[in-house]
Coordinates of N, CA and C in Angstrom, one line a residue:
X209 N -27.3 -5.8 2.7 CA -26.1 -5.0 2.9 C -24.9 -6.0 2.9
X210 N -23.9 -5.7 2.1 CA -22.7 -6.5 2.0 C -21.9 -6.5 3.3
X211 N -21.2 -7.5 3.6 CA -20.3 -7.5 4.8 C -19.0 -6.9 4.5
X212 N -18.8 -6.3 3.2 CA -17.6 -5.6 2.8 C -16.4 -6.4 2.8
X213 N -16.5 -7.7 2.5 CA -15.4 -8.6 2.4 C -14.9 -8.7 1.0
X214 N -15.5 -8.1 0.0 CA -15.0 -8.1 -1.4 C -13.7 -7.5 -1.5
X215 N -12.8 -8.1 -2.3 CA -11.5 -7.5 -2.5 C -11.6 -6.3 -3.5
X216 N -11.5 -5.1 -3.0 CA -11.6 -3.9 -3.8 C -10.3 -3.6 -4.5
X217 N -10.4 -3.0 -5.7 CA -9.2 -2.6 -6.4 C -8.7 -1.3 -5.7
X218 N -7.4 -1.0 -6.0 CA -6.8 0.2 -5.4 C -7.6 1.5 -5.8
X219 N -8.1 1.5 -7.0 CA -8.9 2.7 -7.5 C -10.3 2.7 -6.7
X220 N -10.9 1.6 -6.5 CA -12.1 1.6 -5.8 C -11.9 2.0 -4.3
X221 N -10.8 1.6 -3.7 CA -10.5 2.1 -2.4 C -10.3 3.6 -2.4
X222 N -9.7 4.1 -3.4 CA -9.5 5.5 -3.5 C -10.8 6.3 -3.6
X223 N -11.7 5.7 -4.4 CA -13.1 6.3 -4.5 C -13.7 6.4 -3.1
X224 N -13.6 5.3 -2.3 CA -14.2 5.4 -1.0 C -13.5 6.5 -0.1
X225 N -12.2 6.6 -0.2 CA -11.5 7.6 0.5 C -12.0 9.0 0.1
X226 N -12.1 9.3 -1.2 CA -12.6 10.5 -1.7 C -14.0 10.8 -1.1
X227 N -14.9 9.8 -1.1 CA -16.2 10.0 -0.6 C -16.3 10.2 0.9
X228 N -15.3 9.7 1.6 CA -15.3 10.0 3.0 C -15.0 11.5 3.3
X229 N -14.2 12.1 2.4 CA -13.9 13.5 2.5 C -14.9 14.4 1.9
X230 N -15.7 13.9 0.9 CA -16.6 14.7 0.2 C -18.0 14.0 0.3
X231 N -19.0 14.6 0.8 CA -20.3 13.9 1.0 C -20.9 13.3 -0.3
X232 N -20.8 14.0 -1.4 CA -21.2 13.5 -2.6 C -20.4 14.2 -3.7
X233 N -20.3 13.5 -4.9 CA -19.5 13.9 -6.0 C -20.1 13.5 -7.3
X234 N -19.9 14.2 -8.4 CA -20.4 13.8 -9.7 C -19.4 12.8 -10.3
X235 N -20.0 12.0 -11.2 CA -19.2 11.0 -11.9 C -18.1 11.7 -12.7
X236 N -18.4 12.8 -13.3 CA -17.4 13.5 -14.1 C -16.2 14.0 -13.2
X237 N -16.5 14.6 -12.1 CA -15.5 15.1 -11.2 C -14.6 13.9 -10.7
X238 N -15.3 12.8 -10.3 CA -14.6 11.7 -9.8 C -13.6 11.1 -10.9
X239 N -14.1 11.0 -12.1 CA -13.2 10.6 -13.2 C -12.0 11.5 -13.4
X240 N -12.2 12.8 -13.3 CA -11.1 13.8 -13.4 C -10.1 13.6 -12.3
X241 N -10.6 13.4 -11.1 CA -9.7 13.3 -10.0 C -8.9 12.0 -10.0
X242 N -9.4 11.0 -10.6 CA -8.7 9.7 -10.7 C -7.9 9.5 -12.0
X243 N -8.2 10.4 -12.9 CA -7.4 10.3 -14.2 C -7.8 9.2 -15.1
X244 N -9.1 8.8 -15.0 CA -9.6 7.7 -15.8 C -10.9 8.1 -16.5
X245 N -11.4 7.3 -17.4 CA -12.6 7.6 -18.2 C -13.9 7.5 -17.3
X246 N -14.9 8.2 -17.8 CA -16.2 8.1 -17.1 C -16.7 6.7 -17.1
X247 N -16.5 6.0 -18.2 CA -17.0 4.6 -18.3 C -16.3 3.7 -17.2
X248 N -15.0 3.9 -17.0 CA -14.3 3.2 -16.0 C -14.8 3.5 -14.6
X249 N -15.0 4.8 -14.3 CA -15.6 5.1 -13.0 C -17.0 4.5 -12.8
X250 N -17.8 4.6 -13.8 CA -19.2 4.0 -13.7 C -19.1 2.5 -13.4
X251 N -18.2 1.8 -14.0 CA -18.0 0.4 -13.7 C -17.7 0.2 -12.2
X252 N -16.7 1.0 -11.7 CA -16.3 0.9 -10.3 C -17.4 1.2 -9.4
X253 N -18.2 2.3 -9.7 CA -19.3 2.7 -8.9 C -20.4 1.6 -8.8
X254 N -20.6 0.9 -10.0 CA -21.6 -0.2 -10.0 C -21.1 -1.3 -9.0
X255 N -19.8 -1.6 -9.1 CA -19.3 -2.6 -8.2 C -19.5 -2.2 -6.7
X256 N -19.2 -1.0 -6.4 CA -19.3 -0.5 -5.0 C -20.8 -0.4 -4.6
X257 N -21.7 -0.1 -5.6 CA -23.1 0.0 -5.3 C -23.6 -1.4 -5.0
X258 N -23.2 -2.4 -5.8 CA -23.6 -3.8 -5.6 C -23.2 -4.3 -4.2
X259 N -22.0 -3.8 -3.7 CA -21.5 -4.2 -2.4 C -22.2 -3.4 -1.3
X260 N -23.0 -2.5 -1.6 CA -23.7 -1.7 -0.6 C -22.8 -0.6 0.0
X261 N -21.7 -0.3 -0.7 CA -20.7 0.7 -0.1 C -21.1 2.1 -0.5
X262 N -21.7 2.3 -1.7 CA -22.1 3.6 -2.2 C -23.5 3.6 -2.6
X263 N -24.1 4.8 -2.7 CA -25.4 5.0 -3.2 C -25.3 5.9 -4.4
X264 N -25.8 5.5 -5.5 CA -25.8 6.2 -6.8 C -27.0 7.1 -6.9
X265 N -26.8 8.3 -7.5 CA -28.0 9.1 -7.9 C -27.6 9.6 -9.3
X266 N -28.6 10.3 -9.9 CA -28.4 10.8 -11.3 C -27.2 11.7 -11.4
X267 N -26.1 11.1 -12.1 CA -24.9 11.9 -12.4 C -23.9 11.9 -11.3
X268 N -24.2 11.2 -10.2 CA -23.2 11.2 -9.1 C -23.3 10.1 -8.1
X269 N -22.7 10.2 -7.0 CA -22.6 9.1 -6.0 C -22.3 9.7 -4.6
X270 N -22.7 8.9 -3.6 CA -22.4 9.3 -2.2 C -22.1 8.0 -1.5
X271 N -21.4 8.1 -0.3 CA -21.1 7.0 0.5 C -22.3 6.5 1.2
X272 N -22.5 5.2 1.3 CA -23.7 4.6 2.0 C -23.6 5.0 3.5
X273 N -24.7 5.4 4.0 CA -24.7 5.8 5.5 C -24.2 4.7 6.4
X274 N -24.4 3.4 6.0 CA -24.1 2.3 7.0 C -22.7 1.9 6.9
X275 N -21.9 2.5 6.0 CA -20.5 2.0 5.8 C -19.7 2.6 7.0
X276 N -19.1 1.8 7.8 CA -18.3 2.3 8.9 C -16.8 2.0 8.8
X277 N -16.4 1.0 8.0 CA -15.0 0.7 7.9 C -14.3 1.7 7.0
X278 N -13.1 2.0 7.3 CA -12.2 2.9 6.5 C -11.7 2.0 5.3
X279 N -11.2 2.6 4.2 CA -10.6 1.8 3.2 C -9.4 1.0 3.7
X280 N -8.6 1.6 4.7 CA -7.5 0.9 5.2 C -7.9 -0.4 5.9
X281 N -9.0 -0.3 6.7 CA -9.6 -1.5 7.4 C -10.0 -2.5 6.4
X282 N -10.6 -2.1 5.3 CA -11.0 -3.0 4.2 C -9.8 -3.7 3.7
X283 N -8.7 -3.0 3.4 CA -7.5 -3.6 2.9 C -6.9 -4.6 3.8
X284 N -7.0 -4.3 5.1 CA -6.4 -5.3 6.1 C -7.2 -6.6 6.0
X285 N -8.4 -6.6 5.5 CA -9.2 -7.9 5.4 C -9.2 -8.4 4.0
X286 N -8.4 -7.8 3.1 CA -8.4 -8.3 1.7 C -7.1 -9.0 1.4
X287 N -7.2 -10.1 0.7 CA -6.1 -10.9 0.3 C -5.2 -11.3 1.4
X288 N -5.8 -11.6 2.6 CA -5.0 -11.9 3.8 C -4.0 -13.0 3.6
X289 N -4.4 -14.1 3.0 CA -3.5 -15.2 2.8 C -2.3 -14.9 2.0
X290 N -2.5 -14.1 0.9 CA -1.3 -13.7 0.0 C -0.4 -12.8 0.8
X291 N -1.0 -11.8 1.5 CA -0.2 -10.8 2.2 C 0.6 -11.5 3.3
X292 N 0.1 -12.5 4.0 CA 0.8 -13.2 5.0 C 2.0 -14.0 4.4
X293 N 1.8 -14.6 3.3 CA 2.8 -15.4 2.6 C 4.0 -14.5 2.2
X294 N 3.6 -13.3 1.6 CA 4.6 -12.4 1.2 C 5.4 -11.8 2.4
X295 N 4.7 -11.5 3.4 CA 5.3 -11.0 4.6 C 6.3 -11.9 5.2
X296 N 5.9 -13.2 5.3 CA 6.8 -14.2 5.8 C 8.1 -14.4 5.0
X297 N 7.9 -14.2 3.6 CA 9.0 -14.3 2.7 C 10.0 -13.1 3.0
X298 N 9.4 -11.9 3.2 CA 10.2 -10.7 3.4 C 11.0 -10.9 4.7
X299 N 10.3 -11.4 5.8 CA 10.9 -11.5 7.1 C 12.1 -12.5 7.0
X300 N 12.0 -13.5 6.2 CA 13.1 -14.5 6.0 C 14.3 -13.9 5.3
X301 N 14.1 -12.9 4.5 CA 15.2 -12.3 3.8 C 16.0 -11.2 4.6
X302 N 15.5 -10.8 5.7 CA 16.1 -9.7 6.5 C 17.1 -10.3 7.4
X303 N 18.4 -9.8 7.4 CA 19.4 -10.3 8.3 C 19.2 -9.7 9.7
X304 N 19.7 -10.4 10.7 CA 19.7 -10.0 12.1 C 20.3 -8.6 12.2
X305 N 19.7 -7.8 13.1 CA 20.4 -6.5 13.4 C 20.2 -5.4 12.3
X306 N 19.5 -5.7 11.3 CA 19.4 -4.7 10.2 C 18.4 -3.5 10.5
X307 N 18.5 -2.5 9.8 CA 17.5 -1.4 9.9 C 16.6 -1.4 8.6
X308 N 15.4 -1.0 8.8 CA 14.4 -1.0 7.7 C 13.4 0.1 7.9
X309 N 12.8 0.4 6.8 CA 11.6 1.3 6.8 C 10.4 0.5 6.2
X310 N 9.3 0.6 7.0 CA 8.0 0.0 6.5 C 7.1 1.2 6.2
X311 N 6.4 1.1 5.1 CA 5.5 2.2 4.8 C 4.2 2.1 5.5
X312 N 3.2 2.8 5.1 CA 1.9 2.8 5.8 C 0.8 1.9 5.2
X313 N 1.3 0.9 4.5 CA 0.3 0.0 3.8 C -0.2 -1.1 4.7
X314 N -1.3 -1.7 4.2 CA -1.8 -2.9 4.9 C -0.8 -4.0 4.8
X315 N -0.1 -4.1 3.7 CA 1.0 -5.1 3.6 C 2.1 -5.0 4.7
X316 N 2.4 -3.7 4.9 CA 3.4 -3.4 6.0 C 3.0 -3.9 7.3
X317 N 1.7 -3.9 7.6 CA 1.1 -4.4 8.9 C 1.4 -5.9 9.0
X318 N 1.2 -6.6 7.8 CA 1.5 -8.1 7.8 C 3.0 -8.4 8.0
X319 N 3.8 -7.5 7.4 CA 5.3 -7.7 7.5 C 5.6 -7.5 9.0
X320 N 5.0 -6.5 9.6 CA 5.3 -6.2 11.1 C 4.9 -7.4 11.9
X321 N 3.7 -8.0 11.6 CA 3.3 -9.2 12.3 C 4.3 -10.4 12.1
X322 N 4.8 -10.5 10.9 CA 5.8 -11.6 10.6 C 7.1 -11.4 11.3
X323 N 7.4 -10.2 11.7 CA 8.6 -9.9 12.4 C 8.5 -10.1 13.9
X324 N 7.4 -10.6 14.4 CA 7.1 -10.7 15.8 C 8.1 -11.6 16.5
X325 N 8.6 -12.6 15.8 CA 9.5 -13.6 16.4 C 11.0 -13.2 16.2
X326 N 11.2 -12.1 15.4 CA 12.6 -11.7 15.2 C 13.0 -10.8 16.4
X327 N 14.3 -10.5 16.5 CA 14.8 -9.6 17.5 C 15.8 -8.6 17.0
X328 N 16.0 -7.5 17.6 CA 17.1 -6.6 17.4 C 17.0 -5.8 16.1
X329 N 15.9 -5.6 15.5 CA 15.8 -4.8 14.3 C 15.4 -3.4 14.6
X330 N 15.9 -2.4 13.8 CA 15.5 -1.0 14.0 C 14.5 -0.7 12.8
X331 N 13.3 -0.3 13.2 CA 12.3 -0.2 12.2 C 11.7 1.2 12.3
X332 N 11.7 2.0 11.2 CA 11.1 3.3 11.1 C 9.8 3.2 10.2
X333 N 8.7 3.9 10.6 CA 7.5 3.8 9.9 C 6.7 5.1 10.2
X334 N 5.9 5.5 9.2 CA 4.9 6.6 9.5 C 3.6 6.1 10.0
X335 N 3.4 4.8 10.1 CA 2.1 4.2 10.4 C 2.0 3.8 11.8
X336 N 1.0 4.4 12.5 CA 0.7 4.0 13.9 C 0.2 2.5 13.9
X337 N -0.5 2.1 12.9 CA -1.0 0.7 12.9 C 0.2 -0.3 12.8
X338 N 1.2 0.0 12.0 CA 2.4 -0.8 11.9 C 3.1 -0.8 13.3
X339 N 3.3 0.4 13.9 CA 3.9 0.6 15.2 C 3.2 -0.2 16.2
X340 N 1.9 -0.2 16.2 CA 1.1 -0.9 17.2 C 1.3 -2.4 17.1
X341 N 1.3 -2.9 15.8 CA 1.5 -4.3 15.6 C 2.9 -4.7 16.1
X342 N 3.9 -3.9 15.8 CA 5.3 -4.2 16.3 C 5.3 -4.2 17.9
X343 N 4.6 -3.3 18.5 CA 4.6 -3.2 19.9 C 4.0 -4.4 20.6
X344 N 3.1 -5.1 19.9 CA 2.5 -6.3 20.5 C 3.5 -7.4 20.9
X345 N 4.7 -7.3 20.2 CA 5.7 -8.3 20.6 C 6.7 -7.8 21.6
X346 N 6.3 -6.7 22.3 CA 7.2 -6.2 23.4 C 8.3 -5.4 22.8
X347 N 9.4 -5.4 23.5 CA 10.6 -4.6 23.1 C 11.6 -5.4 22.3
X348 N 11.1 -6.2 21.4 CA 12.1 -7.0 20.6 C 12.8 -6.1 19.6
X349 N 12.2 -5.0 19.2 CA 12.7 -4.1 18.1 C 12.7 -2.7 18.6
X350 N 13.6 -1.9 18.0 CA 13.5 -0.4 18.2 C 12.6 0.1 17.1
X351 N 11.6 0.8 17.5 CA 10.6 1.4 16.5 C 10.7 2.9 16.6
X352 N 10.8 3.5 15.4 CA 10.9 4.9 15.3 C 9.7 5.5 14.5
X353 N 9.1 6.6 15.0 CA 8.0 7.3 14.3 C 8.4 8.7 14.1
X354 N 7.9 9.3 13.0 CA 8.1 10.7 12.7 C 7.2 11.6 13.5
X355 N 7.5 12.9 13.5 CA 6.4 13.8 13.8 C 5.5 14.0 12.6
X356 N 4.5 14.7 12.8 CA 3.6 14.9 11.6 C 2.1 15.1 12.1
X357 N 1.3 15.2 11.1 CA -0.2 15.4 11.3 C -0.8 14.0 11.2
X358 N -1.6 13.6 12.2 CA -2.3 12.3 12.1 C -3.4 12.3 11.1
X359 N -3.3 11.4 10.2 CA -4.3 11.1 9.2 C -5.2 10.0 9.7
X360 N -6.4 10.2 10.2 CA -7.1 9.2 10.9 C -7.7 8.1 10.0
X361 N -7.8 8.4 8.7 CA -8.3 7.3 7.8 C -7.5 6.1 7.8
X362 N -6.2 6.2 7.9 CA -5.3 5.1 7.9 C -4.2 5.1 9.1
X363 N -4.4 6.0 10.0 CA -3.6 6.2 11.2 C -2.1 6.4 10.8
X364 N -1.9 7.3 9.8 CA -0.6 7.7 9.3 C -0.2 9.0 9.8
X365 N 1.1 9.2 10.2 CA 1.6 10.5 10.5 C 2.2 11.1 9.2
X366 N 1.5 12.1 8.7 CA 1.8 12.6 7.4 C 2.3 14.1 7.5
X367 N 2.6 14.7 6.3 CA 2.9 16.1 6.3 C 4.4 16.3 6.1
X368 N 4.8 17.6 6.2 CA 6.2 18.0 6.0 C 7.1 17.4 7.0
X369 N 6.8 17.4 8.3 CA 7.7 16.8 9.3 C 8.0 15.3 9.0
X370 N 6.9 14.6 8.6 CA 7.1 13.2 8.3 C 8.0 13.0 7.1
X371 N 7.9 13.9 6.1 CA 8.8 13.8 4.9 C 10.2 14.2 5.2
X372 N 10.4 15.1 6.1 CA 11.7 15.5 6.5 C 12.4 14.4 7.3
X373 N 11.6 13.7 8.1 CA 12.1 12.5 8.9 C 12.6 11.5 7.9
X374 N 11.7 11.2 6.9 CA 12.0 10.2 5.9 C 13.3 10.5 5.1
X375 N 13.5 11.7 4.8 CA 14.7 12.1 4.0 C 16.0 12.0 4.7
X376 N 15.9 11.9 6.1 CA 17.1 11.8 6.9 C 17.4 10.3 7.3
X377 N 16.6 9.4 6.9 CA 16.8 8.0 7.2 C 17.8 7.4 6.2
X378 N 18.7 6.4 6.7 CA 19.6 5.7 5.8 C 19.5 4.2 6.2
X379 N 18.3 3.6 5.9 CA 18.1 2.2 6.3 C 18.8 1.2 5.4
X380 N 19.0 0.0 5.9 CA 19.5 -1.1 5.1 C 18.5 -1.5 4.1
X381 N 17.2 -1.4 4.5 CA 16.2 -1.9 3.6 C 15.0 -0.9 3.6
X382 N 14.4 -0.7 2.5 CA 13.1 0.0 2.4 C 12.1 -1.1 1.9
X383 N 11.0 -1.4 2.7 CA 10.0 -2.3 2.3 C 8.8 -1.5 1.9
X384 N 8.4 -1.6 0.6 CA 7.4 -0.7 0.0 C 6.3 -1.6 -0.6
X385 N 5.0 -1.2 -0.4 CA 3.9 -1.8 -1.1 C 3.3 -0.7 -2.0
X386 N 2.8 -1.1 -3.1 CA 2.2 -0.1 -4.1 C 0.9 -0.6 -4.6
X387 N 0.1 0.3 -5.2 CA -1.2 0.0 -5.8 C -1.1 -0.9 -7.0
X388 N 0.0 -0.7 -7.8 CA 0.0 -1.4 -9.1 C 1.5 -1.5 -9.5
X389 N 1.7 -2.6 -10.3 CA 3.0 -2.8 -11.0 C 2.7 -2.6 -12.5
X390 N 3.4 -1.7 -13.2 CA 3.1 -1.4 -14.6 C 4.4 -1.5 -15.4
X391 N 4.3 -2.1 -16.5 CA 5.5 -2.2 -17.4 C 5.9 -0.8 -17.9
X392 N 5.0 0.0 -18.1 CA 5.3 1.4 -18.6 C 5.6 2.4 -17.5
X393 N 4.8 2.3 -16.4 CA 4.9 3.3 -15.3 C 5.7 2.9 -14.1
X394 N 6.1 1.7 -14.0 CA 6.9 1.3 -12.8 C 5.9 0.9 -11.7
X395 N 6.3 1.2 -10.5 CA 5.5 0.9 -9.3 C 4.6 2.1 -9.0
X396 N 3.3 2.0 -9.1 CA 2.4 3.1 -9.1 C 1.6 3.1 -7.8
X397 N 1.1 4.3 -7.4 CA 0.3 4.5 -6.3 C -0.7 5.6 -6.6
X398 N -1.6 5.9 -5.7 CA -2.6 7.0 -5.8 C -2.3 8.1 -4.9
X399 N -1.9 7.9 -3.7 CA -1.8 8.9 -2.6 C -0.5 9.7 -2.7
X400 N -0.5 11.0 -2.9 CA 0.7 11.8 -3.1 C 1.6 11.7 -1.9
X401 N 1.1 11.7 -0.7 CA 2.0 11.6 0.5 C 2.8 10.3 0.5
X402 N 2.1 9.2 0.2 CA 2.7 7.9 0.2 C 3.8 7.8 -0.9
X403 N 3.6 8.4 -2.0 CA 4.6 8.5 -3.1 C 5.8 9.3 -2.6
X404 N 5.5 10.5 -2.0 CA 6.6 11.4 -1.6 C 7.4 10.7 -0.5
X405 N 6.8 10.0 0.4 CA 7.5 9.3 1.5 C 8.5 8.3 0.9
X406 N 8.0 7.5 0.0 CA 8.8 6.4 -0.6 C 10.0 7.1 -1.3
X407 N 9.7 8.2 -2.1 CA 10.8 8.9 -2.8 C 11.8 9.5 -1.9
X408 N 11.4 9.9 -0.7 CA 12.3 10.6 0.2 C 13.2 9.5 0.8
X409 N 12.7 8.3 1.1 CA 13.6 7.3 1.7 C 14.5 6.6 0.6
X410 N 14.0 6.4 -0.6 CA 14.6 5.6 -1.6 C 16.1 5.9 -1.8
X411 N 16.5 7.2 -2.0 CA 17.9 7.5 -2.4 C 18.9 7.0 -1.4
X412 N 18.5 6.9 -0.1 CA 19.5 6.5 1.0 C 19.3 5.1 1.5
X413 N 18.4 4.3 0.9 CA 18.2 2.9 1.3 C 19.2 2.0 0.6
X414 N 19.7 1.1 1.4 CA 20.6 0.1 0.9 C 20.0 -0.8 -0.2
X415 N 18.8 -1.3 0.1 CA 18.1 -2.2 -0.8 C 16.6 -1.8 -0.7
X416 N 16.0 -1.6 -1.9 CA 14.6 -1.3 -2.0 C 13.8 -2.6 -2.4
X417 N 13.0 -3.0 -1.5 CA 12.2 -4.2 -1.7 C 10.7 -3.8 -1.9
X418 N 10.1 -4.1 -3.0 CA 8.7 -3.9 -3.3 C 8.0 -5.2 -3.1
X419 N 6.9 -5.1 -2.3 CA 6.1 -6.3 -2.0 C 4.7 -6.1 -2.6
X420 N 4.3 -7.0 -3.6 CA 3.1 -6.8 -4.3 C 2.6 -8.2 -4.8
X421 N 1.3 -8.5 -4.5 CA 0.8 -9.8 -5.0 C 0.3 -9.6 -6.4
X422 N -0.1 -10.7 -7.0 CA -0.4 -10.8 -8.5 C -1.6 -9.9 -8.8
X423 N -2.4 -9.5 -7.9 CA -3.6 -8.6 -8.2 C -3.1 -7.2 -8.6
X424 N -1.8 -6.9 -8.3 CA -1.3 -5.6 -8.6 C -0.7 -5.6 -10.0
X425 N -0.6 -6.7 -10.7 CA 0.0 -6.8 -12.0 C -0.8 -6.0 -13.0
X426 N -0.3 -4.9 -13.6 CA -1.0 -4.0 -14.5 C -2.3 -3.5 -14.0
X427 N -2.5 -3.4 -12.7 CA -3.7 -2.8 -12.1 C -3.6 -1.3 -12.3
X428 N -4.7 -0.6 -12.1 CA -4.7 0.9 -12.2 C -3.8 1.5 -11.2
X429 N -3.2 2.6 -11.6 CA -2.4 3.4 -10.7 C -2.2 4.8 -11.3
X430 N -2.0 5.8 -10.5 CA -1.9 7.2 -11.0 C -0.6 7.8 -11.0
X431 N 0.2 7.6 -10.0 CA 1.5 8.3 -9.8 C 2.6 7.2 -9.7
X432 N 3.8 7.5 -10.4 CA 4.9 6.6 -10.2 C 5.6 6.8 -8.9
X433 N 5.5 5.8 -8.0 CA 6.2 5.9 -6.7 C 7.6 5.5 -6.8
X434 N 7.9 4.5 -7.6 CA 9.3 4.0 -7.8 C 9.4 3.5 -9.3
X435 N 10.4 4.0 -9.9 CA 10.8 3.5 -11.3 C 11.4 2.1 -11.1
X436 N 11.4 1.3 -12.2 CA 12.0 0.0 -12.1 C 13.4 0.0 -11.7
X437 N 14.2 1.0 -12.2 CA 15.6 1.1 -11.9 C 15.9 1.5 -10.5
X438 N 14.9 1.9 -9.7 CA 15.1 2.2 -8.3 C 14.7 1.1 -7.4
X439 N 14.3 -0.1 -8.0 CA 13.9 -1.2 -7.2 C 15.0 -2.3 -7.4
X440 N 15.4 -2.9 -6.3 CA 16.4 -4.0 -6.3 C 15.7 -5.4 -6.3
X441 N 14.6 -5.5 -5.5 CA 14.0 -6.8 -5.2 C 12.5 -6.6 -5.3
X442 N 11.8 -7.5 -5.9 CA 10.3 -7.6 -5.9 C 9.9 -8.9 -5.3
X443 N 9.1 -8.9 -4.3 CA 8.6 -10.1 -3.7 C 7.1 -10.2 -4.1
X444 N 6.7 -11.3 -4.7 CA 5.4 -11.5 -5.2 C 5.0 -12.9 -5.1
X445 N 3.8 -13.2 -5.5 CA 3.3 -14.6 -5.3 C 3.1 -15.4 -6.6
X446 N 3.4 -14.7 -7.8 CA 3.3 -15.4 -9.1 C 4.3 -14.9 -10.0
X447 N 4.7 -15.7 -11.0 CA 5.7 -15.2 -12.0 C 5.1 -14.0 -12.7
X448 N 5.9 -13.1 -13.1 CA 5.5 -11.9 -13.8 C 5.1 -12.2 -15.2
X449 N 4.0 -11.6 -15.7 CA 3.7 -11.8 -17.1 C 4.8 -11.2 -18.0
X450 N 4.9 -11.7 -19.3 CA 6.1 -11.4 -20.1 C 6.4 -9.9 -20.2
X451 N 5.5 -9.0 -20.5 CA 5.8 -7.6 -20.6 C 6.3 -7.0 -19.3
X452 N 5.7 -7.4 -18.2 CA 6.1 -6.8 -16.9 C 7.5 -7.4 -16.6
X453 N 7.8 -8.6 -16.9 CA 9.1 -9.2 -16.7 C 10.2 -8.5 -17.4
X454 N 9.9 -8.1 -18.7 CA 10.9 -7.4 -19.5 C 11.1 -6.0 -18.9
X455 N 10.1 -5.3 -18.4 CA 10.3 -4.0 -17.8 C 11.1 -4.1 -16.5
X456 N 10.9 -5.2 -15.8 CA 11.6 -5.4 -14.5 C 12.8 -6.2 -14.6
X457 N 13.4 -6.2 -15.8 CA 14.6 -7.1 -16.1 C 15.7 -7.0 -15.1
X458 N 16.0 -5.8 -14.6 CA 17.1 -5.6 -13.7 C 16.8 -5.9 -12.2
X459 N 15.5 -6.3 -12.0 CA 15.1 -6.5 -10.6 C 15.1 -8.0 -10.2
X460 N 15.6 -8.3 -9.1 CA 15.5 -9.7 -8.6 C 14.1 -10.0 -8.1
X461 N 13.5 -10.9 -8.8 CA 12.1 -11.3 -8.5 C 12.1 -12.5 -7.6
X462 N 11.5 -12.4 -6.5 CA 11.3 -13.5 -5.5 C 9.9 -13.9 -5.5
X463 N 9.5 -15.1 -5.9 CA 8.2 -15.6 -5.9 C 8.0 -16.5 -4.6
X464 N 7.2 -16.0 -3.7 CA 7.0 -16.7 -2.4 C 6.3 -18.0 -2.7
X465 N 6.8 -19.1 -2.2 CA 6.0 -20.4 -2.4 C 4.7 -20.4 -1.6
X466 N 3.8 -21.2 -2.0 CA 2.4 -21.2 -1.4 C 2.5 -21.4 0.2
X467 N 3.5 -22.2 0.6 CA 3.5 -22.4 2.1 C 4.5 -21.5 2.8
X468 N 5.0 -20.4 2.1 CA 6.0 -19.5 2.7 C 5.5 -18.8 3.9

């Protein structure tokens, strides 16, 4: 059995999320739900089977009985070095006394960790994990949470009340992580609530900062969370490839140094 330390793609994480909600599913249905080909799904399932995360049967797949970690917990243990460097870069860019929104991503947890030595920020988030991380540094910051329905898979407060809360915020900064950066599609994600939350905050945010490491360059994604013309700053760890750089031409790209 794998220790589940492999870095999973966003689509593979989404497959695990689907299987947590559905005991078993056919390959065809899974491909339809993800909006990809059957061949692509079969490759992902083989990777997950090799890691001991899923069990394949004729025409379908189920989650391995021994898998205990949620996809969010897996993400917290994936690409840790890159996420910490990007988080430190973001922290250095935020002025004292500003207000910001952190989404419910694993990257947001690392940003919250990087803010531990800062003081006097006002931070809104739908993520109880982000709020818990911020609370570990005491009362250094004002932390705001929405009402909503608890989504236990990633400890997110979701639903209509959370989206209403998001639409009423006017932060200086919105810090957003996404599943993929696409020249054609912009900043992509898979989860409808996460997309809606970003879109609710974006119109009233002073500056939208997207945080994404190089593994997100032209990675799979299903829904446009943010178009390139809605993003002011991209914090990443490598220079963008040419086609992506052209698409993000109006965006300030900040490449975090290795020691950031």
